[in-house]
Amino acid sequence: MTSSINPDRLSPALRTEALEQLLTERGLVDPAVMDKFISTYENDVGPLNGAKVVAKAWTDPEYRARLLAEGTGAIKELGFAGPQGEHIVVLENTAALHNVVTCTLCSCYPWPVLGLPPSWYKDPVYRARIVREPRTVLAEMGLELVADVEVKVWDSSSEVRYLVLPLRPAGTEGASEEELTALVTRDMMVGVAR
Amino acid sequence: MGSIAQMGGTDGWGRASAPTLDEPVFAESWEGRAFAMTLLTMGRISGRNLDSFRHALGSLSREDYLDDGYYGRWLNAAELMLTESAILAPGAVDARVRANRGEQVDEPPAPEQDAKPDYKPTAAGSLRTVEDPPRFAVGDRVAAKDVDPTGHTQLVGYLRGRTGAVTIIQPAALLPDTHAHFEGENPQHVYAVAFDSRELWGPDAEAFTLTADLYDSYLEPA
């Protein structure tokens, strides 16, 4: 739901263009630096990073123990660190427990392992309701949890960021770390899939 | 609790839908430009910080927060930070849009003197060392204070006055409430506090546990 849109309102695309002109003319931004930021988050920093962390945890019990005890350091071992990743806590799903992460105040998200947040994570529907009726919201998003699975919702209201360690899928005993990486989705690592 | 950013538990937003697979990072190219410009605006250009950016977001009107989407609200908050720091004159962006499309418009000149806050962080990032030991231990019962601060806060509205238990002692961090307004870092201990859903939403609530991170001054013993 959004409020009715004022027809005189200038589009954000045109206002972004205007702001970039104003700042560039005065030497306050360098469009090449902007291009680099955009390219980094379009190409380099995304959920594949988190998937590598998860697949390693699925195949290496010592890494898994380090990841759960001190997430930030274990994630950094794989080379992933940076803005919105000062302190990352990893939440372990089990057969009896499901974790799901939100940020009701803005849309805080663990950028170094998941990249920038997807549209549903930033949507008022998710931010407002996942902390009030998570089982209903998850079902609307396609994840039906049986009643005896405990649900924990995490509202990222400080600089701590959360990453869900999903359950390793059944039947993947012989899979390599690389094959497992391909099975891990962004939605599993936020907790809207399992 | 007047800020539009306090969305947790609010009504009237409709149904959720299944996530789209392979959604682009930026649905339209302007979104990437707005993202990058806001990151540059926050520190380097406006002399402000992440918490004052969050405060700017929460200060937007409902229309400015919602109607242009997520990166639209970033753009609107960036413009607010730039005018508050007197880098841009009020109305400069809209005037440039109109000039770009051929309207006769007097673009306001840039302010002669900027008004960046006279404020520097003591270190990078938000984590800090606090010498005093944490006031609470894991397992302690605590209540989120039932207060309504006028400035910026990360004290989630729907938790105010509710009681839970400390489950993790997080690293100490600077306090957003003062940092956002350039009134000092005031580093504090931070606690993950778990609340039973029925404590938050009443006896008919779905069964679950809600955990949020709360700064020491947001809490009192329960």
Tab-separated table of C-alpha atoms in Angstrom:
chain	number	residue	atom	x	y	z
A	1	MET	CA	0.000	0.000	0.000
A	2	THR	CA	1.248	3.513	-0.780
A	3	SER	CA	-0.467	6.841	-0.378
A	4	SER	CA	-2.015	8.371	-3.484
A	5	ILE	CA	0.759	9.868	-5.566
A	6	ASN	CA	0.777	13.607	-6.197
A	7	PRO	CA	0.772	14.156	-9.997
A	8	ASP	CA	3.065	17.201	-9.598
A	9	ARG	CA	5.671	15.081	-7.883
A	10	LEU	CA	8.912	14.950	-9.870
A	11	SER	CA	10.111	11.441	-10.560
A	12	PRO	CA	13.039	10.110	-8.540
A	13	ALA	CA	14.830	9.266	-11.796
A	14	LEU	CA	14.797	12.931	-12.871
A	15	ARG	CA	15.707	14.161	-9.391
A	16	THR	CA	18.601	11.687	-9.175
A	17	GLU	CA	19.904	12.975	-12.503
A	18	ALA	CA	19.573	16.580	-11.292
A	19	LEU	CA	21.317	15.905	-7.991
A	20	GLU	CA	24.182	14.149	-9.761
A	21	GLN	CA	24.592	17.173	-12.056
A	22	LEU	CA	24.589	19.607	-9.130
A	23	LEU	CA	27.171	17.643	-7.169
A	24	THR	CA	29.353	16.798	-10.165
A	25	GLU	CA	29.512	20.407	-11.367
A	26	ARG	CA	30.990	21.410	-8.030
A	27	GLY	CA	33.415	18.519	-7.935
A	28	LEU	CA	31.678	16.957	-4.950
A	29	VAL	CA	31.118	13.580	-6.591
A	30	ASP	CA	33.092	11.779	-9.230
A	31	PRO	CA	30.748	9.764	-11.473
A	32	ALA	CA	33.527	7.191	-11.929
A	33	VAL	CA	33.556	6.559	-8.173
A	34	MET	CA	29.788	6.132	-8.274
A	35	ASP	CA	30.162	3.649	-11.144
A	36	LYS	CA	32.585	1.634	-9.019
A	37	PHE	CA	30.186	1.471	-6.054
A	38	ILE	CA	27.352	0.374	-8.320
A	39	SER	CA	29.448	-2.249	-10.074
A	40	THR	CA	30.713	-3.649	-6.759
A	41	TYR	CA	27.194	-4.309	-5.479
A	42	GLU	CA	25.877	-5.449	-8.866
A	43	ASN	CA	28.705	-7.885	-9.560
A	44	ASP	CA	30.954	-8.682	-6.615
A	45	VAL	CA	29.101	-8.505	-3.309
A	46	GLY	CA	26.013	-10.665	-3.257
A	47	PRO	CA	24.443	-13.825	-1.843
A	48	LEU	CA	27.045	-16.054	-3.499
A	49	ASN	CA	29.390	-14.927	-0.695
A	50	GLY	CA	26.980	-16.137	1.952
A	51	ALA	CA	26.378	-19.366	0.037
A	52	LYS	CA	30.119	-20.110	0.163
A	53	VAL	CA	30.098	-19.551	3.932
A	54	VAL	CA	27.126	-21.893	4.365
A	55	ALA	CA	28.537	-24.632	2.123
A	56	LYS	CA	31.825	-24.558	3.996
A	57	ALA	CA	29.973	-24.826	7.304
A	58	TRP	CA	28.039	-27.818	5.936
A	59	THR	CA	31.230	-29.656	5.005
A	60	ASP	CA	33.749	-28.568	7.662
A	61	PRO	CA	32.645	-29.153	11.287
A	62	GLU	CA	35.476	-27.074	12.723
A	63	TYR	CA	34.579	-24.134	10.488
A	64	ARG	CA	30.944	-24.530	11.458
A	65	ALA	CA	31.869	-24.334	15.141
A	66	ARG	CA	33.949	-21.193	14.558
A	67	LEU	CA	31.170	-19.630	12.466
A	68	LEU	CA	28.560	-20.156	15.159
A	69	ALA	CA	30.880	-19.026	17.949
A	70	GLU	CA	32.258	-15.920	16.221
A	71	GLY	CA	30.594	-15.261	12.884
A	72	THR	CA	32.453	-12.113	11.823
A	73	GLY	CA	35.896	-13.697	12.085
A	74	ALA	CA	34.897	-16.948	10.409
A	75	ILE	CA	33.275	-15.045	7.542
A	76	LYS	CA	36.388	-12.922	7.159
A	77	GLU	CA	38.448	-16.118	6.750
A	78	LEU	CA	36.732	-16.467	3.360
A	79	GLY	CA	37.547	-12.852	2.505
A	80	PHE	CA	34.139	-11.319	3.182
A	81	ALA	CA	34.034	-8.105	5.219
A	82	GLY	CA	33.045	-4.480	4.760
A	83	PRO	CA	30.209	-2.033	5.318
A	84	GLN	CA	27.191	-3.405	7.194
A	85	GLY	CA	29.270	-6.331	8.404
A	86	GLU	CA	31.057	-5.022	11.506
A	87	HIS	CA	29.635	-7.790	13.676
A	88	ILE	CA	27.746	-10.721	12.166
A	89	VAL	CA	25.952	-13.300	14.291
A	90	VAL	CA	25.140	-16.607	12.587
A	91	LEU	CA	21.836	-18.257	13.541
A	92	GLU	CA	21.647	-22.021	13.185
A	93	ASN	CA	18.448	-23.601	11.906
A	94	THR	CA	17.697	-27.113	13.149
A	95	ALA	CA	14.924	-29.593	12.440
A	96	ALA	CA	13.060	-28.082	15.397
A	97	LEU	CA	14.002	-24.396	15.021
A	98	HIS	CA	13.574	-21.816	12.259
A	99	ASN	CA	15.198	-18.373	12.328
A	100	VAL	CA	14.049	-15.394	10.247
A	101	VAL	CA	15.667	-11.948	10.080
A	102	THR	CA	14.262	-8.456	9.540
A	103	CYS	CA	14.992	-4.806	10.249
A	104	THR	CA	11.775	-3.020	11.126
A	105	LEU	CA	13.392	0.430	11.481
A	106	CYS	CA	15.123	0.659	8.095
A	107	SER	CA	16.297	-2.336	6.102
A	108	CYS	CA	19.621	-3.271	7.712
A	109	TYR	CA	21.079	-6.340	6.052
A	110	PRO	CA	24.472	-8.123	6.150
A	111	TRP	CA	25.913	-6.650	2.951
A	112	PRO	CA	29.276	-8.510	2.908
A	113	VAL	CA	27.574	-11.909	2.744
A	114	LEU	CA	24.231	-11.151	1.061
A	115	GLY	CA	24.769	-7.934	-0.912
A	116	LEU	CA	22.010	-5.334	-1.000
A	117	PRO	CA	18.569	-6.384	0.234
A	118	PRO	CA	15.871	-7.664	-2.144
A	119	SER	CA	12.653	-5.708	-2.646
A	120	TRP	CA	10.492	-7.824	-0.329
A	121	TYR	CA	12.912	-7.275	2.589
A	122	LYS	CA	12.492	-3.498	2.212
A	123	ASP	CA	8.723	-3.680	1.765
A	124	PRO	CA	6.559	-2.278	4.598
A	125	VAL	CA	4.510	-5.494	4.406
A	126	TYR	CA	7.490	-7.563	5.537
A	127	ARG	CA	8.902	-5.009	7.992
A	128	ALA	CA	5.558	-4.465	9.701
A	129	ARG	CA	4.193	-7.994	9.843
A	130	ILE	CA	7.097	-10.453	10.188
A	131	VAL	CA	7.526	-9.365	13.829
A	132	ARG	CA	3.828	-9.822	14.572
A	133	GLU	CA	2.639	-12.865	12.619
A	134	PRO	CA	5.729	-14.538	11.175
A	135	ARG	CA	4.120	-17.916	10.466
A	136	THR	CA	1.361	-16.241	8.448
A	137	VAL	CA	3.789	-14.015	6.537
A	138	LEU	CA	6.148	-16.914	5.795
A	139	ALA	CA	3.216	-18.968	4.514
A	140	GLU	CA	2.178	-16.091	2.225
A	141	MET	CA	5.769	-16.058	0.938
A	142	GLY	CA	5.642	-19.795	0.248
A	143	LEU	CA	7.146	-21.323	3.402
A	144	GLU	CA	4.711	-23.428	5.433
A	145	LEU	CA	6.169	-24.355	8.818
A	146	VAL	CA	4.662	-27.181	10.802
A	147	ALA	CA	3.371	-26.138	14.211
A	148	ASP	CA	6.044	-27.926	16.207
A	149	VAL	CA	8.892	-26.030	14.563
A	150	GLU	CA	9.855	-23.193	16.900
A	151	VAL	CA	10.136	-19.759	15.228
A	152	LYS	CA	12.641	-17.090	16.212
A	153	VAL	CA	12.396	-13.645	14.604
A	154	TRP	CA	15.408	-11.325	14.794
A	155	ASP	CA	14.896	-7.554	14.445
A	156	SER	CA	18.272	-6.025	13.455
A	157	SER	CA	17.890	-2.883	15.569
A	158	SER	CA	21.592	-2.165	16.255
A	159	GLU	CA	24.749	-2.525	14.141
A	160	VAL	CA	24.715	-6.314	14.660
A	161	ARG	CA	23.804	-8.177	11.485
A	162	TYR	CA	22.369	-11.681	11.275
A	163	LEU	CA	22.897	-14.548	8.815
A	164	VAL	CA	20.846	-17.745	8.950
A	165	LEU	CA	22.736	-21.034	8.604
A	166	PRO	CA	20.131	-23.230	6.888
A	167	LEU	CA	19.757	-26.976	7.319
A	168	ARG	CA	21.800	-29.006	4.866
A	169	PRO	CA	19.332	-30.560	2.430
A	170	ALA	CA	18.696	-34.278	2.797
A	171	GLY	CA	20.332	-36.485	0.174
A	172	THR	CA	23.413	-34.298	-0.311
A	173	GLU	CA	25.837	-36.493	1.624
A	174	GLY	CA	28.190	-36.975	-1.308
A	175	ALA	CA	28.005	-33.435	-2.666
A	176	SER	CA	31.122	-31.273	-2.930
A	177	GLU	CA	31.394	-27.875	-1.322
A	178	GLU	CA	30.997	-26.302	-4.758
A	179	GLU	CA	27.852	-28.317	-5.512
A	180	LEU	CA	26.433	-27.390	-2.118
A	181	THR	CA	27.146	-23.693	-2.724
A	182	ALA	CA	24.803	-23.795	-5.696
A	183	LEU	CA	21.985	-25.087	-3.487
A	184	VAL	CA	22.077	-22.176	-1.029
A	185	THR	CA	19.716	-19.294	-1.768
A	186	ARG	CA	19.505	-15.761	-0.446
A	187	ASP	CA	16.020	-16.495	0.872
A	188	MET	CA	17.317	-19.428	2.965
A	189	MET	CA	19.975	-17.188	4.516
A	190	VAL	CA	17.397	-14.578	5.575
A	191	GLY	CA	14.946	-17.227	6.691
A	192	VAL	CA	12.015	-16.916	4.284
A	193	ALA	CA	12.895	-20.286	2.737
A	194	ARG	CA	14.184	-23.430	4.422
B	1	MET	CA	6.759	6.929	17.785
B	2	GLY	CA	5.632	9.397	15.124
B	3	SER	CA	8.385	8.396	12.690
B	4	ILE	CA	7.279	6.559	9.565
B	5	ALA	CA	10.351	4.361	10.070
B	6	GLN	CA	8.761	2.708	13.139
B	7	MET	CA	6.981	0.099	11.031
B	8	GLY	CA	7.168	-2.990	13.228
B	9	GLY	CA	3.713	-4.306	14.102
B	10	THR	CA	1.791	-1.619	12.196
B	11	ASP	CA	-1.374	-2.507	10.264
B	12	GLY	CA	-2.704	-1.882	6.800
B	13	TRP	CA	0.090	-3.032	4.490
B	14	GLY	CA	-1.622	-5.994	2.859
B	15	ARG	CA	-0.387	-9.481	2.021
B	16	ALA	CA	3.157	-10.600	1.429
B	17	SER	CA	4.009	-12.376	-1.811
B	18	ALA	CA	6.532	-14.978	-2.854
B	19	PRO	CA	10.045	-13.591	-3.442
B	20	THR	CA	11.078	-13.077	-7.055
B	21	LEU	CA	14.070	-15.112	-8.136
B	22	ASP	CA	16.953	-13.344	-9.857
B	23	GLU	CA	15.681	-9.877	-9.038
B	24	PRO	CA	18.201	-7.269	-10.297
B	25	VAL	CA	20.146	-5.416	-7.593
B	26	PHE	CA	18.898	-2.127	-9.014
B	27	ALA	CA	15.596	-2.405	-10.862
B	28	GLU	CA	16.223	0.898	-12.674
B	29	SER	CA	19.543	2.604	-13.350
B	30	TRP	CA	18.684	5.731	-11.320
B	31	GLU	CA	18.444	3.510	-8.212
B	32	GLY	CA	22.136	2.643	-8.454
B	33	ARG	CA	23.027	6.325	-8.953
B	34	ALA	CA	20.908	7.294	-5.911
B	35	PHE	CA	22.503	4.508	-3.838
B	36	ALA	CA	26.057	5.573	-4.697
B	37	MET	CA	25.372	9.283	-4.252
B	38	THR	CA	23.801	8.699	-0.858
B	39	LEU	CA	26.831	6.732	0.337
B	40	LEU	CA	29.092	9.585	-0.784
B	41	THR	CA	26.766	12.220	0.647
B	42	MET	CA	26.572	10.623	4.074
B	43	GLY	CA	30.173	11.049	5.117
B	44	ARG	CA	32.298	12.939	2.667
B	45	ILE	CA	29.958	15.546	1.280
B	46	SER	CA	27.539	16.395	4.074
B	47	GLY	CA	29.854	15.613	7.011
B	48	ARG	CA	27.058	13.558	8.563
B	49	ASN	CA	27.016	9.906	9.587
B	50	LEU	CA	25.068	6.671	9.257
B	51	ASP	CA	22.863	7.446	12.245
B	52	SER	CA	22.059	10.938	11.004
B	53	PHE	CA	21.198	9.330	7.643
B	54	ARG	CA	18.803	7.010	9.463
B	55	HIS	CA	17.399	10.020	11.293
B	56	ALA	CA	16.955	11.835	7.980
B	57	LEU	CA	15.091	8.808	6.592
B	58	GLY	CA	12.812	8.729	9.615
B	59	SER	CA	12.179	12.479	9.329
B	60	LEU	CA	10.731	12.200	5.812
B	61	SER	CA	7.052	12.710	5.187
B	62	ARG	CA	5.012	9.610	4.504
B	63	GLU	CA	4.996	10.492	0.790
B	64	ASP	CA	8.746	11.092	0.619
B	65	TYR	CA	9.336	7.836	2.484
B	66	LEU	CA	6.975	5.597	0.536
B	67	ASP	CA	6.139	6.963	-2.908
B	68	ASP	CA	9.570	6.719	-4.543
B	69	GLY	CA	10.510	3.286	-3.169
B	70	TYR	CA	13.597	2.323	-1.203
B	71	TYR	CA	16.262	4.164	-3.202
B	72	GLY	CA	13.847	7.044	-3.638
B	73	ARG	CA	13.779	7.444	0.121
B	74	TRP	CA	17.585	7.299	0.135
B	75	LEU	CA	17.627	10.075	-2.464
B	76	ASN	CA	15.175	12.145	-0.424
B	77	ALA	CA	17.221	11.645	2.747
B	78	ALA	CA	20.433	12.546	0.883
B	79	GLU	CA	18.826	15.757	-0.331
B	80	LEU	CA	17.698	16.526	3.229
B	81	MET	CA	21.224	15.954	4.593
B	82	LEU	CA	22.705	18.158	1.860
B	83	THR	CA	20.317	21.037	2.537
B	84	GLU	CA	20.768	20.724	6.316
B	85	SER	CA	24.534	20.920	5.798
B	86	ALA	CA	23.993	23.890	3.432
B	87	ILE	CA	25.722	22.165	0.566
B	88	LEU	CA	22.587	22.602	-1.522
B	89	ALA	CA	20.017	25.378	-1.382
B	90	PRO	CA	16.475	24.228	-0.598
B	91	GLY	CA	14.651	23.512	-3.834
B	92	ALA	CA	17.831	23.238	-5.899
B	93	VAL	CA	17.142	19.698	-7.092
B	94	ASP	CA	13.574	20.358	-8.206
B	95	ALA	CA	14.672	23.586	-9.929
B	96	ARG	CA	17.348	21.700	-11.855
B	97	VAL	CA	14.820	19.080	-12.980
B	98	ARG	CA	12.571	21.834	-14.338
B	99	ALA	CA	15.482	23.617	-16.003
B	100	ASN	CA	16.555	20.327	-17.594
B	101	ARG	CA	13.178	19.979	-19.216
B	102	GLY	CA	13.247	23.485	-20.619
B	103	GLU	CA	11.162	25.417	-18.111
B	104	GLN	CA	12.151	29.002	-17.312
B	105	VAL	CA	13.259	28.707	-13.729
B	106	ASP	CA	15.683	30.577	-11.486
B	107	GLU	CA	17.919	27.961	-9.945
B	108	PRO	CA	18.872	28.941	-6.401
B	109	PRO	CA	22.635	29.490	-6.039
B	110	ALA	CA	24.619	27.159	-3.806
B	111	PRO	CA	24.992	28.524	-0.246
B	112	GLU	CA	28.201	30.545	0.156
B	113	GLN	CA	29.109	28.891	3.424
B	114	ASP	CA	28.387	25.264	4.219
B	115	ALA	CA	27.024	24.244	7.622
B	116	LYS	CA	28.565	20.817	8.051
B	117	PRO	CA	28.457	19.575	11.633
B	118	ASP	CA	31.656	20.186	13.586
B	119	TYR	CA	31.976	16.539	14.527
B	120	LYS	CA	34.438	13.740	14.004
B	121	PRO	CA	34.108	10.119	15.051
B	122	THR	CA	36.786	8.807	17.429
B	123	ALA	CA	37.257	5.704	15.266
B	124	ALA	CA	35.875	4.059	12.155
B	125	GLY	CA	32.634	2.112	12.371
B	126	SER	CA	30.275	1.875	15.322
B	127	LEU	CA	31.913	-0.638	17.671
B	128	ARG	CA	33.655	0.830	20.702
B	129	THR	CA	35.250	-0.327	23.950
B	130	VAL	CA	33.387	0.249	27.216
B	131	GLU	CA	35.465	-0.168	30.374
B	132	ASP	CA	32.608	-0.786	32.813
B	133	PRO	CA	31.286	-4.349	32.805
B	134	PRO	CA	27.837	-4.954	31.296
B	135	ARG	CA	24.977	-4.084	33.664
B	136	PHE	CA	23.049	-7.211	32.685
B	137	ALA	CA	24.022	-10.862	32.251
B	138	VAL	CA	22.607	-13.506	29.935
B	139	GLY	CA	19.339	-14.694	31.444
B	140	ASP	CA	18.511	-11.435	33.247
B	141	ARG	CA	14.952	-10.170	32.914
B	142	VAL	CA	14.862	-6.658	31.483
B	143	ALA	CA	12.208	-4.229	30.258
B	144	ALA	CA	12.468	-1.850	27.337
B	145	LYS	CA	11.746	1.629	28.693
B	146	ASP	CA	8.327	3.034	27.904
B	147	VAL	CA	9.576	6.360	26.586
B	148	ASP	CA	9.091	8.330	23.384
B	149	PRO	CA	12.309	10.212	22.575
B	150	THR	CA	11.931	13.319	20.428
B	151	GLY	CA	15.188	12.816	18.523
B	152	HIS	CA	16.632	9.807	16.741
B	153	THR	CA	16.446	6.444	18.454
B	154	GLN	CA	16.851	2.770	17.613
B	155	LEU	CA	14.555	1.833	20.497
B	156	VAL	CA	11.951	-0.107	18.562
B	157	GLY	CA	8.483	1.290	19.247
B	158	TYR	CA	6.626	-1.995	19.598
B	159	LEU	CA	8.998	-3.164	22.363
B	160	ARG	CA	8.535	-0.173	24.670
B	161	GLY	CA	7.259	-1.211	28.080
B	162	ARG	CA	7.700	-4.918	27.295
B	163	THR	CA	9.717	-7.429	29.298
B	164	GLY	CA	12.123	-10.020	27.962
B	165	ALA	CA	15.376	-11.824	28.774
B	166	VAL	CA	18.946	-11.064	27.745
B	167	THR	CA	20.226	-13.808	25.420
B	168	ILE	CA	23.482	-12.361	24.008
B	169	ILE	CA	25.821	-9.614	25.168
B	170	GLN	CA	26.770	-7.955	21.883
B	171	PRO	CA	29.867	-5.803	21.315
B	172	ALA	CA	29.569	-2.315	22.791
B	173	ALA	CA	28.736	0.397	20.272
B	174	LEU	CA	28.225	4.117	20.020
B	175	LEU	CA	24.727	5.317	20.876
B	176	PRO	CA	22.678	6.246	17.788
B	177	ASP	CA	20.488	8.638	19.792
B	178	THR	CA	23.337	11.101	20.379
B	179	HIS	CA	25.579	10.170	17.444
B	180	ALA	CA	22.801	11.014	14.973
B	181	HIS	CA	22.675	14.560	16.352
B	182	PHE	CA	26.466	15.052	16.711
B	183	GLU	CA	26.136	15.109	20.498
B	184	GLY	CA	28.777	12.483	21.257
B	185	GLU	CA	29.354	8.786	20.797
B	186	ASN	CA	28.313	7.687	24.321
B	187	PRO	CA	29.368	4.070	23.739
B	188	GLN	CA	27.215	1.542	25.560
B	189	HIS	CA	26.818	-2.163	25.975
B	190	VAL	CA	24.279	-3.716	23.616
B	191	TYR	CA	22.125	-6.717	24.481
B	192	ALA	CA	20.096	-9.100	22.371
B	193	VAL	CA	16.826	-9.383	24.297
B	194	ALA	CA	14.272	-12.104	23.559
B	195	PHE	CA	10.565	-11.423	24.026
B	196	ASP	CA	7.735	-13.928	24.015
B	197	SER	CA	5.224	-13.118	21.265
B	198	ARG	CA	2.359	-13.051	23.779
B	199	GLU	CA	4.157	-10.382	25.809
B	200	LEU	CA	4.198	-8.239	22.673
B	201	TRP	CA	0.909	-9.002	20.967
B	202	GLY	CA	-1.382	-10.573	23.549
B	203	PRO	CA	-2.573	-14.068	24.443
B	204	ASP	CA	-3.828	-14.927	20.949
B	205	ALA	CA	-0.510	-14.193	19.230
B	206	GLU	CA	1.214	-16.807	17.086
B	207	ALA	CA	3.822	-18.695	19.127
B	208	PHE	CA	7.312	-17.322	18.474
B	209	THR	CA	10.209	-15.479	20.070
B	210	LEU	CA	11.203	-11.981	18.946
B	211	THR	CA	14.780	-10.891	19.557
B	212	ALA	CA	15.999	-7.326	19.118
B	213	ASP	CA	19.257	-5.565	19.966
B	214	LEU	CA	18.866	-2.898	22.623
B	215	TYR	CA	21.371	-0.354	23.925
B	216	ASP	CA	21.969	-0.257	27.677
B	217	SER	CA	20.141	3.043	28.236
B	218	TYR	CA	17.008	1.656	26.547
B	219	LEU	CA	16.667	-0.968	29.304
B	220	GLU	CA	15.782	-1.234	32.969
B	221	PRO	CA	15.818	-4.266	35.273
B	222	ALA	CA	12.547	-6.181	35.417
